[in-house]
Amino acid sequence: MSIPVTIIGGYLGAGKTTLINQVLRQADGLRIAVLVNEFGALSIDEDLIEAQEGDVISIAGGCVCCAFGDNLIGAIADMVAMVPAPQHIVIEASGVAIPQAIAATLSLVAGVQLAGIVVLADAETVEARARDTYMGDTILRQISGADVILLTKPDLVEDVAPVTAWLQNMSDAAAIVATAHGRCPNAVVLGVTHTAVSLPTQGLLDHSAQYRSFSFAQTGETDAAVFAQALADTHLGLLRAKGFVRQPDGALFEVQVVGVRWAVSLATAGHGLVCIGLRDRIAEGRIQDLAARHGFHPSRA
C-alpha cells in the first residue's frame, strides 16, 4: 500500500513550524517522516529530538526529520526504502514554494500517494501579503491550490469572518479551519491515519470539541469511485474522510477525501470508514443518508 504524503505550505511566518511540531507531538505511535529543504528553516522542538546524524534527525516515537536540499525525489525514495518505512510523509514547503508543483513530483516516485495539500494563512496578514508586489502572486497560488487552509493566529484579529470569506473567495474548493498555536488534530492535518480516530477534548487540543467524527461499517457493496466523489461534495461539510470500500466484484479499495479532492486505490486489507468535519458545518444527516445508500451504517469502532 502506498505511503500517504501531506504537503504543508504557506508563506514565511504563517505558522508552519509550529504546526509541524504539534503534528510530531501528536504522532501517537504513527511513524512520520518530515522532509524539509534545510534544518535551519524548520526548528524541531529540542525535547522531541533523540539524535541527529548527518541529514537525519531521529524524533521520539519513531518519527524522523530529513533535509532534502534540492533532491526531494531522492529523499522521498529513501524514505520509502527505509526499514521500517514511515507510515506518513510530511513535506514542509518553503515559503516561496508552490505546493501544487511539489505534488506533481510525487507521480515520479513509486510507493507514495498524495494525501492532501494543507496551506497555512495568517489571519492578521494574509490579505496584505496577497497584495504584495513581489509575493502576492505566489501567496494566491498557494491558497488556490490548497485542499485545507488553516487560518492561523485568529486571536490577532477582531473577527475572523471577513478573512475567512476572502479566503473562500480565493479558493472556493478548500476547507477552511481556524486554529491557534498549531492546535489542529492530526486526523485533520494528515487525514485518517489510524483504524480509530481520536479527537481529544483537552490538553494540546483543548479546542478540538469543534470537530465531529463519524465511523461507519460496510454492510453492502458499492462503487468506490462513485462513493468517494459523493463524499467530496462541499455541501456535506467534510474536512476529511478515509476508509475502505468493497465493490460488487469483490475488489477492495482505499478511499481518501480531503476537501473536494478524492482518490481511490487498490487495497489488500482494511475495513470501515471515518468522516471528520467541523461541528458547526458538518451535515450529519446527509452524510448518514449518503453512507446508507452505499451500504455503510454507523459503527462504534
XYZ file of C-alpha atoms in Angstrom:
301
model
C 0.000 0.000 0.000
C 1.307 3.467 -0.893
C 2.592 5.806 1.822
C 0.369 8.898 2.139
C 2.114 12.243 1.672
C 0.852 15.546 3.055
C 2.330 18.806 1.768
C 2.305 21.731 4.214
C 2.707 25.125 2.583
C 2.316 28.800 3.330
C 4.389 31.947 3.371
C 7.116 32.723 5.907
C 5.598 33.455 9.302
C 2.267 31.753 8.661
C 2.973 29.121 11.324
C 4.303 26.033 9.503
C 6.985 25.257 12.104
C 4.519 25.452 14.987
C 2.108 23.146 13.174
C 4.738 20.544 12.324
C 5.971 20.406 15.919
C 2.387 19.807 17.023
C 1.976 17.093 14.378
C 5.030 15.315 15.788
C 3.814 15.702 19.379
C 0.511 14.118 18.388
C 2.031 11.246 16.387
C 0.631 8.711 18.863
C 2.853 5.894 17.629
C 2.496 6.773 13.938
C 5.883 6.792 12.177
C 6.034 10.187 10.469
C 8.852 11.371 8.222
C 9.149 15.158 7.855
C 11.088 16.359 4.815
C 12.402 19.943 4.789
C 14.673 21.932 2.473
C 17.125 22.553 5.288
C 17.085 22.107 9.049
C 17.723 25.795 9.601
C 14.326 26.588 8.103
C 12.442 24.325 10.499
C 13.167 24.320 14.222
C 12.131 20.978 15.701
C 11.455 21.377 19.421
C 14.516 20.176 21.325
C 12.571 17.914 23.661
C 11.370 15.887 20.653
C 14.853 15.158 19.319
C 16.511 11.878 20.272
C 19.555 12.054 17.997
C 20.944 13.765 14.920
C 23.220 12.157 12.364
C 24.057 13.848 9.083
C 20.888 14.968 7.354
C 18.518 12.963 9.554
C 17.078 13.840 12.979
C 15.538 10.997 14.963
C 12.463 12.116 16.868
C 10.749 10.478 19.817
C 8.141 7.895 18.868
C 9.817 6.601 15.726
C 9.491 9.788 13.643
C 12.322 11.319 11.619
C 13.131 14.676 10.048
C 15.252 14.709 6.895
C 16.808 17.588 4.948
C 16.466 17.027 1.206
C 18.090 20.156 -0.242
C 17.469 20.100 -3.997
C 16.768 16.368 -4.183
C 13.202 15.917 -2.998
C 12.557 12.912 -5.233
C 15.628 11.142 -3.889
C 14.659 11.915 -0.290
C 11.154 10.511 -0.794
C 12.598 7.370 -2.406
C 14.960 6.981 0.566
C 12.010 7.245 2.974
C 10.042 4.612 1.057
C 13.065 2.283 1.230
C 13.533 2.680 4.991
C 13.012 -0.375 7.206
C 10.602 0.076 8.777
C 9.186 2.597 6.337
C 7.346 5.651 7.642
C 3.578 5.396 7.747
C 3.121 9.009 6.653
C 5.392 11.543 4.953
C 5.057 15.291 5.560
C 6.764 17.700 3.172
C 7.328 21.196 4.535
C 7.355 23.517 1.525
C 9.410 26.688 1.679
C 7.591 29.985 1.983
C 8.100 30.752 -1.718
C 7.217 27.272 -2.994
C 4.004 26.340 -4.807
C 2.683 23.176 -3.126
C 0.860 22.037 -6.278
C 4.207 21.847 -8.091
C 5.598 19.659 -5.319
C 2.512 17.460 -5.532
C 3.147 16.948 -9.240
C 6.569 15.441 -8.493
C 5.025 12.688 -6.348
C 3.914 10.882 -9.501
C 7.593 10.319 -10.261
C 8.153 8.239 -7.126
C 6.729 4.754 -6.684
C 5.113 3.831 -3.397
C 3.642 7.202 -2.375
C 0.279 8.891 -2.797
C -0.805 12.479 -2.186
C -2.956 12.699 0.952
C -3.601 16.425 0.666
C -2.217 19.944 0.482
C -2.528 21.959 3.696
C -1.726 25.664 3.388
C -1.374 27.999 6.371
C -2.521 31.618 6.249
C -2.004 34.203 8.986
C -5.399 35.771 9.753
C -3.811 39.141 10.507
C -1.572 39.474 7.432
C -2.718 37.202 4.600
C -4.762 39.791 2.706
C -1.982 42.363 2.859
C 0.605 39.755 1.869
C -1.553 38.741 -1.100
C -1.411 42.345 -2.361
C 2.391 42.476 -2.131
C 4.029 43.321 -5.447
C 6.659 40.623 -5.146
C 4.984 37.819 -3.162
C 1.300 38.330 -3.843
C 1.045 36.029 -6.854
C 2.867 33.225 -5.031
C 0.603 33.514 -1.986
C -2.551 33.478 -4.111
C -1.309 30.385 -5.958
C -0.552 28.682 -2.616
C -4.072 29.414 -1.392
C -5.833 28.466 -4.617
C -4.204 25.029 -4.669
C -5.000 24.089 -1.066
C -7.289 21.272 -0.021
C -7.363 22.568 3.562
C -6.493 26.114 4.628
C -5.500 26.516 8.277
C -6.228 30.086 9.318
C -3.602 30.724 11.976
C -3.355 33.417 14.662
C -7.118 34.086 14.698
C -6.729 35.720 18.108
C -4.899 38.643 16.475
C -7.973 39.834 14.580
C -11.236 41.145 15.967
C -13.373 38.965 13.674
C -12.208 36.048 11.513
C -15.369 36.064 9.386
C -14.163 38.662 6.816
C -10.796 36.991 6.211
C -12.468 33.573 6.093
C -14.862 34.853 3.434
C -11.954 36.355 1.498
C -10.054 33.060 1.595
C -13.149 31.159 0.481
C -13.442 33.520 -2.472
C -9.791 32.951 -3.380
C -10.177 29.162 -3.096
C -13.780 28.062 -3.242
C -12.745 24.395 -3.156
C -10.719 24.476 0.078
C -11.982 23.647 3.549
C -11.032 26.456 5.959
C -10.236 25.831 9.619
C -9.240 28.478 12.164
C -6.538 27.238 14.526
C -4.445 28.903 17.222
C -0.872 27.846 18.095
C -0.918 24.994 15.559
C -3.589 23.154 17.535
C -5.278 21.002 14.946
C -5.819 17.222 15.181
C -3.579 15.079 13.011
C -6.741 13.459 11.728
C -7.491 16.787 10.019
C -3.941 17.765 9.008
C -2.808 14.352 7.778
C -6.066 12.538 7.183
C -7.387 9.498 8.988
C -4.234 7.541 9.659
C -5.369 5.018 12.251
C -8.183 2.486 12.213
C -9.716 4.520 15.029
C -9.631 8.305 15.154
C -9.126 10.115 18.426
C -10.080 13.756 18.801
C -9.008 14.702 22.360
C -11.018 17.329 24.197
C -8.266 18.582 26.480
C -4.501 19.151 26.637
C -2.869 20.244 23.370
C -6.172 20.056 21.558
C -8.355 21.716 24.172
C -10.347 23.385 21.400
C -10.934 20.237 19.378
C -14.540 19.916 20.520
C -15.119 21.994 17.384
C -14.611 18.791 15.372
C -17.030 15.927 14.871
C -16.184 12.454 13.574
C -18.388 9.608 12.362
C -17.413 5.956 11.955
C -19.163 3.601 9.563
C -19.019 -0.129 8.853
C -19.789 -1.515 5.397
C -22.645 -3.983 5.213
C -23.107 -3.979 1.428
C -21.068 -3.236 -1.689
C -20.713 -0.122 -3.817
C -18.580 1.539 -6.467
C -15.601 3.069 -4.635
C -15.035 5.965 -7.048
C -18.710 6.961 -7.113
C -18.854 6.922 -3.318
C -15.604 8.888 -2.931
C -16.769 11.563 -5.365
C -20.058 11.866 -3.472
C -18.212 12.320 -0.166
C -16.255 15.219 -1.695
C -19.446 17.270 -2.104
C -18.831 20.568 -0.294
C -22.425 20.602 0.972
C -21.549 17.741 3.345
C -19.079 19.936 5.232
C -16.385 17.249 5.450
C -12.736 18.081 6.069
C -11.516 14.519 5.715
C -12.769 11.022 5.055
C -10.836 7.817 4.759
C -11.766 4.175 4.700
C -12.154 1.004 2.708
C -14.836 0.105 0.197
C -15.703 -3.372 -1.036
C -17.095 -3.342 -4.573
C -19.688 -5.744 -6.033
C -16.906 -7.533 -7.950
C -15.138 -8.261 -4.652
C -12.297 -5.770 -5.139
C -11.274 -3.735 -2.084
C -10.346 -0.072 -2.456
C -8.979 2.519 -0.086
C -10.860 5.814 -0.326
C -9.375 9.173 0.666
C -11.194 12.505 0.640
C -9.723 15.866 1.640
C -11.860 18.887 0.868
C -13.053 18.342 -2.685
C -10.083 16.135 -3.602
C -10.796 12.420 -3.680
C -8.811 9.342 -4.641
C -9.230 5.580 -4.635
C -6.531 2.916 -4.727
C -6.499 -0.867 -4.560
C -6.091 -2.254 -1.047
C -5.325 -5.694 0.304
C -6.865 -5.289 3.747
C -8.850 -2.835 5.811
C -12.381 -2.036 6.812
C -14.598 0.830 7.936
C -14.904 4.491 7.072
C -14.303 7.617 9.162
C -15.567 11.103 8.312
C -14.405 14.291 10.068
C -15.736 17.833 9.886
C -16.281 20.998 11.865
C -19.119 20.522 14.326
C -20.989 23.636 13.196
C -20.687 22.860 9.479
C -20.923 19.103 9.060
C -24.210 17.831 7.623
C -24.637 14.754 9.788
C -27.975 13.657 8.373
C -26.888 13.990 4.750
C -23.695 12.075 5.424
C -25.551 9.234 7.117
C -28.099 9.078 4.287
C -25.336 9.003 1.679
C -23.427 6.319 3.584
C -26.572 4.191 3.906
C -27.236 4.376 0.170
C -23.746 2.993 -0.406
C -24.026 0.175 2.107
C -22.410 1.842 5.138
C -24.005 2.147 8.548
C -22.910 3.867 11.786
C -20.358 1.955 13.826
C -18.899 2.422 17.293
C -15.458 1.224 16.138
